[in-house]
């Protein structure tokens, strides 16, 4: 497996970046569930097409937080989506 030397901490679906490693430096998913969109890293986010479908479904349903209590008071959807790694947009 080639070395990537870059961990991913932003959710590929919604862009939430709380610093938790979702994919390690080798691209191996850590199977972390996003508290915003509820996507689990490594499940259904293996291709750009899958990620775009998940994101479209999430946004199309109001971009609701799975756990509304964790949603920051100053939450900005567009700012958060800007965290999505370019290769997953």
mmCIF file of N, CA and C in Angstrom:
data_model
loop_
_atom_site.group_PDB
_atom_site.id
_atom_site.type_symbol
_atom_site.label_atom_id
_atom_site.label_comp_id
_atom_site.label_asym_id
_atom_site.label_seq_id
_atom_site.Cartn_x
_atom_site.Cartn_y
_atom_site.Cartn_z
ATOM 1 N N UNK A 1 0.856 -1.172 0.000
ATOM 2 C CA UNK A 1 0.000 0.000 0.000
ATOM 3 C C UNK A 1 0.904 1.239 0.000
ATOM 4 N N UNK A 2 0.700 2.171 -0.926
ATOM 5 C CA UNK A 2 1.556 3.352 -0.982
ATOM 6 C C UNK A 2 1.320 4.284 0.205
ATOM 7 N N UNK A 3 2.380 4.963 0.591
ATOM 8 C CA UNK A 3 2.282 5.930 1.675
ATOM 9 C C UNK A 3 1.692 7.225 1.148
ATOM 10 N N UNK A 4 0.716 7.760 1.872
ATOM 11 C CA UNK A 4 0.101 9.032 1.496
ATOM 12 C C UNK A 4 0.647 10.169 2.345
ATOM 13 N N UNK A 5 1.057 9.844 3.576
ATOM 14 C CA UNK A 5 1.586 10.840 4.508
ATOM 15 C C UNK A 5 0.616 11.973 4.803
ATOM 16 N N UNK A 6 -0.660 11.696 4.749
ATOM 17 C CA UNK A 6 -1.654 12.720 5.056
ATOM 18 C C UNK A 6 -2.869 12.048 5.671
ATOM 19 N N UNK A 7 -3.174 12.424 6.896
ATOM 20 C CA UNK A 7 -4.385 11.902 7.511
ATOM 21 C C UNK A 7 -5.543 12.807 7.126
ATOM 22 N N UNK A 8 -6.744 12.247 7.137
ATOM 23 C CA UNK A 8 -7.953 13.033 6.874
ATOM 24 C C UNK A 8 -8.716 13.177 8.177
ATOM 25 N N UNK A 9 -9.038 14.421 8.514
ATOM 26 C CA UNK A 9 -9.816 14.683 9.722
ATOM 27 C C UNK A 9 -11.165 15.313 9.406
ATOM 28 N N UNK A 10 -11.363 15.754 8.168
ATOM 29 C CA UNK A 10 -12.647 16.351 7.779
ATOM 30 C C UNK A 10 -13.529 15.288 7.137
ATOM 31 N N UNK A 11 -14.792 15.271 7.526
ATOM 32 C CA UNK A 11 -15.753 14.331 6.952
ATOM 33 C C UNK A 11 -15.869 14.585 5.453
ATOM 34 N N UNK A 12 -15.772 13.536 4.664
ATOM 35 C CA UNK A 12 -15.878 13.663 3.213
ATOM 36 C C UNK A 12 -17.279 14.059 2.778
ATOM 37 N N UNK A 13 -18.258 13.758 3.588
ATOM 38 C CA UNK A 13 -19.650 14.049 3.243
ATOM 39 C C UNK A 13 -20.044 15.469 3.599
ATOM 40 N N UNK A 14 -19.813 15.879 4.847
ATOM 41 C CA UNK A 14 -20.310 17.187 5.299
ATOM 42 C C UNK A 14 -19.225 18.199 5.641
ATOM 43 N N UNK A 15 -17.980 17.756 5.755
ATOM 44 C CA UNK A 15 -16.891 18.678 6.039
ATOM 45 C C UNK A 15 -16.617 18.946 7.501
ATOM 46 N N UNK A 16 -17.368 18.342 8.414
ATOM 47 C CA UNK A 16 -17.099 18.559 9.835
ATOM 48 C C UNK A 16 -15.670 18.117 10.142
ATOM 49 N N UNK A 17 -14.908 19.008 10.754
ATOM 50 C CA UNK A 17 -13.530 18.691 11.116
ATOM 51 C C UNK A 17 -13.337 18.973 12.598
ATOM 52 N N UNK A 18 -13.459 17.925 13.392
ATOM 53 C CA UNK A 18 -13.278 18.077 14.838
ATOM 54 C C UNK A 18 -11.905 17.574 15.282
ATOM 55 N N UNK A 19 -11.038 17.298 14.300
ATOM 56 C CA UNK A 19 -9.680 16.867 14.595
ATOM 57 C C UNK A 19 -9.499 15.370 14.734
ATOM 58 N N UNK A 20 -10.594 14.630 14.806
ATOM 59 C CA UNK A 20 -10.486 13.174 14.928
ATOM 60 C C UNK A 20 -10.076 12.585 13.575
ATOM 61 N N UNK A 21 -9.144 11.651 13.594
ATOM 62 C CA UNK A 21 -8.659 11.035 12.361
ATOM 63 C C UNK A 21 -9.720 10.088 11.815
ATOM 64 N N UNK A 22 -10.147 10.359 10.576
ATOM 65 C CA UNK A 22 -11.145 9.518 9.909
ATOM 66 C C UNK A 22 -10.480 8.509 8.984
ATOM 67 N N UNK A 23 -9.380 8.921 8.352
ATOM 68 C CA UNK A 23 -8.571 8.062 7.484
ATOM 69 C C UNK A 23 -7.118 8.309 7.861
ATOM 70 N N UNK A 24 -6.376 7.231 8.106
ATOM 71 C CA UNK A 24 -4.989 7.403 8.540
ATOM 72 C C UNK A 24 -4.084 7.783 7.369
ATOM 73 N N UNK A 25 -2.792 7.896 7.653
ATOM 74 C CA UNK A 25 -1.836 8.355 6.636
ATOM 75 C C UNK A 25 -1.725 7.411 5.447
ATOM 76 N N UNK A 26 -2.242 6.203 5.558
ATOM 77 C CA UNK A 26 -2.230 5.247 4.455
ATOM 78 C C UNK A 26 -3.578 5.187 3.738
ATOM 79 N N UNK A 27 -4.524 6.011 4.183
ATOM 80 C CA UNK A 27 -5.851 6.013 3.579
ATOM 81 C C UNK A 27 -6.789 4.978 4.174
ATOM 82 N N UNK A 28 -6.376 4.352 5.266
ATOM 83 C CA UNK A 28 -7.190 3.319 5.905
ATOM 84 C C UNK A 28 -8.259 3.986 6.777
ATOM 85 N N UNK A 29 -9.528 3.641 6.541
ATOM 86 C CA UNK A 29 -10.594 4.251 7.336
ATOM 87 C C UNK A 29 -10.532 3.809 8.793
ATOM 88 N N UNK A 30 -10.914 4.725 9.669
ATOM 89 C CA UNK A 30 -10.928 4.440 11.103
ATOM 90 C C UNK A 30 -12.347 4.153 11.600
ATOM 91 N N UNK A 31 -13.306 4.168 10.692
ATOM 92 C CA UNK A 31 -14.712 3.835 10.982
ATOM 93 C C UNK A 31 -15.285 4.686 12.117
ATOM 94 N N UNK A 32 -15.088 5.991 11.975
ATOM 95 C CA UNK A 32 -15.593 6.972 12.936
ATOM 96 C C UNK A 32 -16.918 7.513 12.409
ATOM 97 N N UNK A 33 -17.918 7.609 13.262
ATOM 98 C CA UNK A 33 -19.221 8.140 12.860
ATOM 99 C C UNK A 33 -19.233 9.646 13.075
ATOM 100 N N UNK A 34 -19.572 10.379 12.022
ATOM 101 C CA UNK A 34 -19.636 11.837 12.079
ATOM 102 C C UNK A 34 -20.847 12.263 12.903
ATOM 103 N N UNK A 35 -20.628 13.138 13.878
ATOM 104 C CA UNK A 35 -21.733 13.588 14.726
ATOM 105 C C UNK A 35 -22.647 14.576 14.013
ATOM 106 N N UNK A 36 -22.220 15.058 12.855
ATOM 107 C CA UNK A 36 -23.059 15.983 12.099
ATOM 108 C C UNK A 36 -23.960 15.219 11.124
ATOM 109 N N UNK A 37 -23.365 14.600 10.098
ATOM 110 C CA UNK A 37 -24.172 13.941 9.057
ATOM 111 C C UNK A 37 -24.389 12.455 9.317
ATOM 112 N N UNK A 38 -23.717 11.896 10.303
ATOM 113 C CA UNK A 38 -23.843 10.505 10.725
ATOM 114 C C UNK A 38 -23.236 9.512 9.734
ATOM 115 N N UNK A 39 -22.409 9.995 8.810
ATOM 116 C CA UNK A 39 -21.708 9.082 7.930
ATOM 117 C C UNK A 39 -20.564 8.437 8.711
ATOM 118 N N UNK A 40 -20.299 7.177 8.416
ATOM 119 C CA UNK A 40 -19.181 6.477 9.045
ATOM 120 C C UNK A 40 -18.040 6.388 8.049
ATOM 121 N N UNK A 41 -16.871 6.900 8.433
ATOM 122 C CA UNK A 41 -15.723 6.863 7.523
ATOM 123 C C UNK A 41 -15.419 5.414 7.143
ATOM 124 N N UNK A 42 -15.271 5.205 5.835
ATOM 125 C CA UNK A 42 -14.992 3.869 5.337
ATOM 126 C C UNK A 42 -16.230 3.098 4.922
ATOM 127 N N UNK A 43 -17.414 3.644 5.173
ATOM 128 C CA UNK A 43 -18.666 2.985 4.790
ATOM 129 C C UNK A 43 -19.399 3.888 3.792
ATOM 130 N N UNK A 44 -19.334 3.529 2.533
ATOM 131 C CA UNK A 44 -20.059 4.278 1.509
ATOM 132 C C UNK A 44 -19.399 5.566 1.070
ATOM 133 N N UNK A 45 -18.141 5.789 1.484
ATOM 134 C CA UNK A 45 -17.456 7.005 1.048
ATOM 135 C C UNK A 45 -16.118 6.669 0.383
ATOM 136 N N UNK A 46 -16.152 5.613 -0.421
ATOM 137 C CA UNK A 46 -14.939 5.134 -1.078
ATOM 138 C C UNK A 46 -14.675 5.795 -2.426
ATOM 139 N N UNK A 47 -15.721 6.320 -3.050
ATOM 140 C CA UNK A 47 -15.560 6.983 -4.342
ATOM 141 C C UNK A 47 -16.196 8.368 -4.281
ATOM 142 N N UNK A 48 -15.751 9.233 -5.172
ATOM 143 C CA UNK A 48 -16.310 10.586 -5.232
ATOM 144 C C UNK A 48 -17.803 10.520 -5.526
ATOM 145 N N UNK A 49 -18.212 9.603 -6.386
ATOM 146 C CA UNK A 49 -19.634 9.466 -6.714
ATOM 147 C C UNK A 49 -20.446 9.121 -5.473
ATOM 148 N N UNK A 50 -19.973 8.175 -4.681
ATOM 149 C CA UNK A 50 -20.682 7.802 -3.449
ATOM 150 C C UNK A 50 -20.764 8.981 -2.487
ATOM 151 N N UNK A 51 -19.654 9.691 -2.322
ATOM 152 C CA UNK A 51 -19.617 10.829 -1.403
ATOM 153 C C UNK A 51 -20.592 11.905 -1.860
ATOM 154 N N UNK A 52 -20.620 12.185 -3.146
ATOM 155 C CA UNK A 52 -21.536 13.208 -3.666
ATOM 156 C C UNK A 52 -22.990 12.797 -3.475
ATOM 157 N N UNK A 53 -23.282 11.518 -3.643
ATOM 158 C CA UNK A 53 -24.651 11.042 -3.406
ATOM 159 C C UNK A 53 -25.036 11.200 -1.937
ATOM 160 N N UNK A 54 -24.141 10.812 -1.031
ATOM 161 C CA UNK A 54 -24.408 10.960 0.402
ATOM 162 C C UNK A 54 -24.605 12.428 0.767
ATOM 163 N N UNK A 55 -23.733 13.285 0.237
ATOM 164 C CA UNK A 55 -23.823 14.715 0.527
ATOM 165 C C UNK A 55 -25.116 15.297 -0.033
ATOM 166 N N UNK A 56 -25.469 14.907 -1.244
ATOM 167 C CA UNK A 56 -26.709 15.396 -1.848
ATOM 168 C C UNK A 56 -27.927 14.989 -1.043
ATOM 169 N N UNK A 57 -27.920 13.768 -0.554
ATOM 170 C CA UNK A 57 -29.029 13.294 0.276
ATOM 171 C C UNK A 57 -29.094 14.088 1.574
ATOM 172 N N UNK A 58 -27.938 14.279 2.210
ATOM 173 C CA UNK A 58 -27.882 15.007 3.480
ATOM 174 C C UNK A 58 -28.345 16.455 3.300
ATOM 175 N N UNK A 59 -27.810 17.147 2.303
ATOM 176 C CA UNK A 59 -28.195 18.547 2.062
ATOM 177 C C UNK A 59 -29.649 18.619 1.610
ATOM 178 N N UNK A 60 -30.064 17.697 0.748
ATOM 179 C CA UNK A 60 -31.442 17.677 0.265
ATOM 180 C C UNK A 60 -32.471 17.471 1.364
ATOM 181 N N UNK A 61 -32.025 16.901 2.467
ATOM 182 C CA UNK A 61 -32.908 16.689 3.617
ATOM 183 C C UNK A 61 -32.679 17.730 4.710
ATOM 184 N N UNK A 62 -32.135 18.871 4.307
ATOM 185 C CA UNK A 62 -32.006 19.991 5.231
ATOM 186 C C UNK A 62 -30.690 20.097 5.966
ATOM 187 N N UNK A 63 -29.706 19.273 5.608
ATOM 188 C CA UNK A 63 -28.387 19.309 6.256
ATOM 189 C C UNK A 63 -28.519 19.307 7.778
ATOM 190 N N UNK A 64 -29.381 18.433 8.253
ATOM 191 C CA UNK A 64 -29.640 18.346 9.695
ATOM 192 C C UNK A 64 -28.494 17.645 10.414
ATOM 193 N N UNK A 65 -28.189 18.127 11.598
ATOM 194 C CA UNK A 65 -27.206 17.462 12.445
ATOM 195 C C UNK A 65 -27.852 16.225 13.047
ATOM 196 N N UNK A 66 -27.108 15.118 13.035
ATOM 197 C CA UNK A 66 -27.630 13.898 13.647
ATOM 198 C C UNK A 66 -27.850 14.112 15.142
ATOM 199 N N UNK A 67 -26.919 14.823 15.765
ATOM 200 C CA UNK A 67 -27.029 15.134 17.189
ATOM 201 C C UNK A 67 -27.127 16.652 17.328
ATOM 202 N N UNK A 68 -28.338 17.206 17.275
ATOM 203 C CA UNK A 68 -28.519 18.665 17.306
ATOM 204 C C UNK A 68 -27.873 19.345 18.513
ATOM 205 N N UNK A 69 -27.717 18.630 19.618
ATOM 206 C CA UNK A 69 -27.092 19.224 20.805
ATOM 207 C C UNK A 69 -25.623 19.567 20.563
ATOM 208 N N UNK A 70 -25.005 18.909 19.611
ATOM 209 C CA UNK A 70 -23.587 19.153 19.318
ATOM 210 C C UNK A 70 -23.392 20.236 18.252
ATOM 211 N N UNK A 71 -24.469 20.690 17.651
ATOM 212 C CA UNK A 71 -24.386 21.716 16.605
ATOM 213 C C UNK A 71 -23.999 23.058 17.236
ATOM 214 N N UNK A 72 -22.888 23.656 16.785
ATOM 215 C CA UNK A 72 -22.477 24.951 17.334
ATOM 216 C C UNK A 72 -23.522 26.035 17.042
ATOM 217 N N UNK A 73 -23.665 26.972 17.962
ATOM 218 C CA UNK A 73 -24.642 28.058 17.803
ATOM 219 C C UNK A 73 -24.346 28.889 16.559
ATOM 220 N N UNK A 74 -23.074 29.028 16.215
ATOM 221 C CA UNK A 74 -22.688 29.838 15.055
ATOM 222 C C UNK A 74 -22.381 28.978 13.825
ATOM 223 N N UNK A 75 -22.985 27.796 13.750
ATOM 224 C CA UNK A 75 -22.708 26.858 12.659
ATOM 225 C C UNK A 75 -23.022 27.475 11.310
ATOM 226 N N UNK A 76 -22.127 27.265 10.351
ATOM 227 C CA UNK A 76 -22.270 27.788 8.995
ATOM 228 C C UNK A 76 -22.043 26.632 8.023
ATOM 229 N N UNK A 77 -23.101 26.204 7.356
ATOM 230 C CA UNK A 77 -23.024 25.066 6.433
ATOM 231 C C UNK A 77 -21.973 25.284 5.357
ATOM 232 N N UNK A 78 -21.977 26.450 4.722
ATOM 233 C CA UNK A 78 -21.033 26.687 3.626
ATOM 234 C C UNK A 78 -19.587 26.679 4.108
ATOM 235 N N UNK A 79 -19.349 27.233 5.266
ATOM 236 C CA UNK A 79 -17.995 27.211 5.825
ATOM 237 C C UNK A 79 -17.566 25.772 6.104
ATOM 238 N N UNK A 80 -18.475 24.978 6.663
ATOM 239 C CA UNK A 80 -18.143 23.588 6.979
ATOM 240 C C UNK A 80 -17.885 22.794 5.710
ATOM 241 N N UNK A 81 -18.712 22.965 4.703
ATOM 242 C CA UNK A 81 -18.516 22.237 3.444
ATOM 243 C C UNK A 81 -17.175 22.608 2.812
ATOM 244 N N UNK A 82 -16.708 23.823 3.077
ATOM 245 C CA UNK A 82 -15.400 24.240 2.584
ATOM 246 C C UNK A 82 -14.251 23.420 3.153
ATOM 247 N N UNK A 83 -14.489 22.689 4.236
ATOM 248 C CA UNK A 83 -13.463 21.825 4.832
ATOM 249 C C UNK A 83 -13.289 20.511 4.081
ATOM 250 N N UNK A 84 -14.226 20.182 3.207
ATOM 251 C CA UNK A 84 -14.150 18.904 2.489
ATOM 252 C C UNK A 84 -12.889 18.903 1.632
ATOM 253 N N UNK A 85 -12.073 17.861 1.741
ATOM 254 C CA UNK A 85 -10.862 17.800 0.922
ATOM 255 C C UNK A 85 -11.210 17.950 -0.564
ATOM 256 N N UNK A 86 -10.428 18.738 -1.305
ATOM 257 C CA UNK A 86 -10.741 19.005 -2.716
ATOM 258 C C UNK A 86 -11.003 17.754 -3.548
ATOM 259 N N UNK A 87 -10.272 16.688 -3.270
ATOM 260 C CA UNK A 87 -10.455 15.470 -4.072
ATOM 261 C C UNK A 87 -11.776 14.764 -3.793
ATOM 262 N N UNK A 88 -12.531 15.222 -2.781
ATOM 263 C CA UNK A 88 -13.814 14.612 -2.433
ATOM 264 C C UNK A 88 -14.989 15.558 -2.661
ATOM 265 N N UNK A 89 -14.759 16.665 -3.351
ATOM 266 C CA UNK A 89 -15.836 17.630 -3.616
ATOM 267 C C UNK A 89 -16.617 17.254 -4.850
#
